[in-house]
PDB file of N, CA and C in Angstrom:
ATOM      1  N   UNK A   1     -24.539  55.024  78.819  1.00 65.00           N
ATOM      2  CA  UNK A   1     -24.873  55.012  77.392  1.00 65.00           C
ATOM      3  C   UNK A   1     -26.002  54.021  77.204  1.00 65.00           C
ATOM      4  N   UNK A   2     -27.051  54.486  76.544  1.00 77.00           N
ATOM      5  CA  UNK A   2     -28.246  53.661  76.325  1.00 77.00           C
ATOM      6  C   UNK A   2     -28.106  52.946  75.019  1.00 77.00           C
ATOM      7  N   UNK A   3     -28.268  51.602  75.068  1.00 76.00           N
ATOM      8  CA  UNK A   3     -28.165  50.790  73.838  1.00 76.00           C
ATOM      9  C   UNK A   3     -29.627  50.455  73.422  1.00 76.00           C
ATOM     10  N   UNK A   4     -29.882  50.864  72.203  1.00 87.00           N
ATOM     11  CA  UNK A   4     -31.233  50.632  71.655  1.00 87.00           C
ATOM     12  C   UNK A   4     -31.180  49.621  70.575  1.00 87.00           C
ATOM     13  N   UNK A   5     -32.309  49.103  70.145  1.00 85.00           N
ATOM     14  CA  UNK A   5     -32.295  48.150  69.031  1.00 85.00           C
ATOM     15  C   UNK A   5     -31.834  48.822  67.757  1.00 85.00           C
ATOM     16  N   UNK A   6     -32.129  50.095  67.600  1.00 89.00           N
ATOM     17  CA  UNK A   6     -31.676  50.814  66.404  1.00 89.00           C
ATOM     18  C   UNK A   6     -30.179  50.900  66.303  1.00 89.00           C
ATOM     19  N   UNK A   7     -29.530  51.157  67.425  1.00 91.00           N
ATOM     20  CA  UNK A   7     -28.064  51.321  67.416  1.00 91.00           C
ATOM     21  C   UNK A   7     -27.413  49.909  67.195  1.00 91.00           C
ATOM     22  N   UNK A   8     -27.982  48.860  67.721  1.00 92.00           N
ATOM     23  CA  UNK A   8     -27.470  47.518  67.459  1.00 92.00           C
ATOM     24  C   UNK A   8     -27.632  47.166  66.029  1.00 92.00           C
ATOM     25  N   UNK A   9     -28.800  47.464  65.486  1.00 94.00           N
ATOM     26  CA  UNK A   9     -29.079  47.182  64.065  1.00 94.00           C
ATOM     27  C   UNK A   9     -28.071  47.956  63.116  1.00 94.00           C
ATOM     28  N   UNK A  10     -27.838  49.195  63.452  1.00 95.00           N
ATOM     29  CA  UNK A  10     -26.951  50.017  62.694  1.00 95.00           C
ATOM     30  C   UNK A  10     -25.505  49.528  62.785  1.00 95.00           C
ATOM     31  N   UNK A  11     -25.075  49.128  63.909  1.00 95.00           N
ATOM     32  CA  UNK A  11     -23.714  48.602  64.088  1.00 95.00           C
ATOM     33  C   UNK A  11     -23.627  47.266  63.307  1.00 95.00           C
ATOM     34  N   UNK A  12     -24.663  46.416  63.443  1.00 96.00           N
ATOM     35  CA  UNK A  12     -24.571  45.105  62.764  1.00 96.00           C
ATOM     36  C   UNK A  12     -24.591  45.327  61.257  1.00 96.00           C
ATOM     37  N   UNK A  13     -25.386  46.201  60.754  1.00 97.00           N
ATOM     38  CA  UNK A  13     -25.440  46.510  59.328  1.00 97.00           C
ATOM     39  C   UNK A  13     -24.099  47.000  58.779  1.00 97.00           C
ATOM     40  N   UNK A  14     -23.428  47.931  59.533  1.00 97.00           N
ATOM     41  CA  UNK A  14     -22.165  48.468  59.164  1.00 97.00           C
ATOM     42  C   UNK A  14     -21.085  47.348  59.130  1.00 97.00           C
ATOM     43  N   UNK A  15     -21.125  46.476  60.153  1.00 97.00           N
ATOM     44  CA  UNK A  15     -20.157  45.405  60.163  1.00 97.00           C
ATOM     45  C   UNK A  15     -20.342  44.412  58.981  1.00 97.00           C
ATOM     46  N   UNK A  16     -21.552  44.159  58.633  1.00 97.00           N
ATOM     47  CA  UNK A  16     -21.884  43.223  57.506  1.00 97.00           C
ATOM     48  C   UNK A  16     -21.364  43.850  56.161  1.00 97.00           C
ATOM     49  N   UNK A  17     -21.625  45.139  55.999  1.00 97.00           N
ATOM     50  CA  UNK A  17     -21.169  45.819  54.748  1.00 97.00           C
ATOM     51  C   UNK A  17     -19.647  45.931  54.730  1.00 97.00           C
ATOM     52  N   UNK A  18     -19.023  46.201  55.863  1.00 96.00           N
ATOM     53  CA  UNK A  18     -17.540  46.305  55.963  1.00 96.00           C
ATOM     54  C   UNK A  18     -16.910  44.982  55.607  1.00 96.00           C
ATOM     55  N   UNK A  19     -17.458  43.932  56.167  1.00 96.00           N
ATOM     56  CA  UNK A  19     -16.905  42.554  55.955  1.00 96.00           C
ATOM     57  C   UNK A  19     -17.079  42.175  54.462  1.00 96.00           C
ATOM     58  N   UNK A  20     -18.304  42.499  53.922  1.00 95.00           N
ATOM     59  CA  UNK A  20     -18.531  42.172  52.546  1.00 95.00           C
ATOM     60  C   UNK A  20     -17.513  42.868  51.613  1.00 95.00           C
ATOM     61  N   UNK A  21     -17.256  44.142  51.777  1.00 93.00           N
ATOM     62  CA  UNK A  21     -16.299  44.837  50.947  1.00 93.00           C
ATOM     63  C   UNK A  21     -14.866  44.373  51.175  1.00 93.00           C
ATOM     64  N   UNK A  22     -14.517  43.996  52.413  1.00 93.00           N
ATOM     65  CA  UNK A  22     -13.180  43.437  52.710  1.00 93.00           C
ATOM     66  C   UNK A  22     -12.979  42.180  51.976  1.00 93.00           C
ATOM     67  N   UNK A  23     -13.901  41.297  51.963  1.00 92.00           N
ATOM     68  CA  UNK A  23     -13.855  40.001  51.293  1.00 92.00           C
ATOM     69  C   UNK A  23     -13.804  40.225  49.759  1.00 92.00           C
ATOM     70  N   UNK A  24     -14.679  41.160  49.295  1.00 89.00           N
ATOM     71  CA  UNK A  24     -14.679  41.499  47.879  1.00 89.00           C
ATOM     72  C   UNK A  24     -13.374  42.007  47.386  1.00 89.00           C
ATOM     73  N   UNK A  25     -12.735  42.859  48.200  1.00 86.00           N
ATOM     74  CA  UNK A  25     -11.438  43.320  47.858  1.00 86.00           C
ATOM     75  C   UNK A  25     -10.350  42.280  47.729  1.00 86.00           C
ATOM     76  N   UNK A  26     -10.379  41.269  48.575  1.00 85.00           N
ATOM     77  CA  UNK A  26      -9.409  40.180  48.560  1.00 85.00           C
ATOM     78  C   UNK A  26      -9.537  39.309  47.263  1.00 85.00           C
ATOM     79  N   UNK A  27     -10.796  39.147  46.802  1.00 86.00           N
ATOM     80  CA  UNK A  27     -11.006  38.269  45.669  1.00 86.00           C
ATOM     81  C   UNK A  27     -11.221  38.972  44.333  1.00 86.00           C
ATOM     82  N   UNK A  28     -11.055  40.300  44.383  1.00 83.00           N
ATOM     83  CA  UNK A  28     -11.175  41.113  43.188  1.00 83.00           C
ATOM     84  C   UNK A  28     -10.111  40.802  42.154  1.00 83.00           C
ATOM     85  N   UNK A  29     -10.471  40.473  40.929  1.00 78.00           N
ATOM     86  CA  UNK A  29      -9.498  40.050  39.908  1.00 78.00           C
ATOM     87  C   UNK A  29      -9.276  41.351  39.038  1.00 78.00           C
ATOM     88  N   UNK A  30      -8.014  41.745  38.828  1.00 74.00           N
ATOM     89  CA  UNK A  30      -7.804  42.871  38.003  1.00 74.00           C
ATOM     90  C   UNK A  30      -8.246  42.595  36.562  1.00 74.00           C
ATOM     91  N   UNK A  31      -8.961  43.560  35.957  1.00 76.00           N
ATOM     92  CA  UNK A  31      -9.478  43.413  34.616  1.00 76.00           C
ATOM     93  C   UNK A  31      -9.274  44.670  33.785  1.00 76.00           C
ATOM     94  N   UNK A  32      -9.404  44.574  32.482  1.00 73.00           N
ATOM     95  CA  UNK A  32      -9.338  45.759  31.661  1.00 73.00           C
ATOM     96  C   UNK A  32      -8.073  46.510  31.758  1.00 73.00           C
ATOM     97  N   UNK A  33      -8.211  47.803  32.024  1.00 75.00           N
ATOM     98  CA  UNK A  33      -6.983  48.677  32.061  1.00 75.00           C
ATOM     99  C   UNK A  33      -6.139  48.478  33.298  1.00 75.00           C
ATOM    100  N   UNK A  34      -6.555  47.597  34.284  1.00 76.00           N
ATOM    101  CA  UNK A  34      -5.734  47.384  35.479  1.00 76.00           C
ATOM    102  C   UNK A  34      -4.457  46.756  35.060  1.00 76.00           C
ATOM    103  N   UNK A  35      -4.430  45.908  34.026  1.00 77.00           N
ATOM    104  CA  UNK A  35      -3.171  45.254  33.638  1.00 77.00           C
ATOM    105  C   UNK A  35      -2.222  46.276  32.977  1.00 77.00           C
ATOM    106  N   UNK A  36      -2.707  47.401  32.464  1.00 82.00           N
ATOM    107  CA  UNK A  36      -1.889  48.404  31.858  1.00 82.00           C
ATOM    108  C   UNK A  36      -0.836  48.914  32.796  1.00 82.00           C
ATOM    109  N   UNK A  37      -1.225  49.111  34.119  1.00 80.00           N
ATOM    110  CA  UNK A  37      -0.330  49.632  35.121  1.00 80.00           C
ATOM    111  C   UNK A  37       0.832  48.753  35.532  1.00 80.00           C
ATOM    112  N   UNK A  38       0.704  47.405  35.140  1.00 80.00           N
ATOM    113  CA  UNK A  38       1.833  46.508  35.466  1.00 80.00           C
ATOM    114  C   UNK A  38       2.920  46.528  34.440  1.00 80.00           C
ATOM    115  N   UNK A  39       2.620  47.128  33.285  1.00 85.00           N
ATOM    116  CA  UNK A  39       3.590  47.164  32.185  1.00 85.00           C
ATOM    117  C   UNK A  39       4.531  48.309  32.264  1.00 85.00           C
ATOM    118  N   UNK A  40       5.463  48.341  31.235  1.00 88.00           N
ATOM    119  CA  UNK A  40       6.428  49.478  31.181  1.00 88.00           C
ATOM    120  C   UNK A  40       5.774  50.826  30.998  1.00 88.00           C
ATOM    121  N   UNK A  41       4.754  50.932  30.149  1.00 87.00           N
ATOM    122  CA  UNK A  41       4.098  52.176  29.928  1.00 87.00           C
ATOM    123  C   UNK A  41       3.403  52.692  31.201  1.00 87.00           C
ATOM    124  N   UNK A  42       2.744  51.828  31.925  1.00 86.00           N
ATOM    125  CA  UNK A  42       2.146  52.273  33.194  1.00 86.00           C
ATOM    126  C   UNK A  42       3.158  52.723  34.185  1.00 86.00           C
ATOM    127  N   UNK A  43       4.282  52.023  34.319  1.00 87.00           N
ATOM    128  CA  UNK A  43       5.268  52.468  35.283  1.00 87.00           C
ATOM    129  C   UNK A  43       5.877  53.813  34.874  1.00 87.00           C
ATOM    130  N   UNK A  44       6.064  53.997  33.572  1.00 90.00           N
ATOM    131  CA  UNK A  44       6.548  55.280  33.048  1.00 90.00           C
ATOM    132  C   UNK A  44       5.633  56.416  33.510  1.00 90.00           C
ATOM    133  N   UNK A  45       4.320  56.215  33.270  1.00 88.00           N
ATOM    134  CA  UNK A  45       3.368  57.283  33.584  1.00 88.00           C
ATOM    135  C   UNK A  45       3.373  57.557  35.117  1.00 88.00           C
ATOM    136  N   UNK A  46       3.427  56.456  35.877  1.00 86.00           N
ATOM    137  CA  UNK A  46       3.400  56.667  37.379  1.00 86.00           C
ATOM    138  C   UNK A  46       4.627  57.387  37.890  1.00 86.00           C
ATOM    139  N   UNK A  47       5.768  57.224  37.270  1.00 89.00           N
ATOM    140  CA  UNK A  47       6.986  57.820  37.760  1.00 89.00           C
ATOM    141  C   UNK A  47       7.250  59.175  37.112  1.00 89.00           C
ATOM    142  N   UNK A  48       6.514  59.536  36.056  1.00 89.00           N
ATOM    143  CA  UNK A  48       6.706  60.819  35.434  1.00 89.00           C
ATOM    144  C   UNK A  48       5.418  61.697  35.535  1.00 89.00           C
ATOM    145  N   UNK A  49       4.680  61.523  36.552  1.00 83.00           N
ATOM    146  CA  UNK A  49       3.490  62.384  36.792  1.00 83.00           C
ATOM    147  C   UNK A  49       2.499  62.445  35.632  1.00 83.00           C
ATOM    148  N   UNK A  50       2.288  61.312  34.990  1.00 72.00           N
ATOM    149  CA  UNK A  50       1.284  61.194  33.879  1.00 72.00           C
ATOM    150  C   UNK A  50       1.706  62.110  32.748  1.00 72.00           C
TER     151      UNK A  50
END
């Protein structure tokens, strides 16, 4: 298997983007309608197929 600069750059870019979104996901704060699903109405909708 031949390793080129292009394949190394592509792999490095993918890893950077993947790590960025993984970290972003950990620190994402629920906002807006996200809090709705924690309440009684949200649980009712989830359990009764909307």
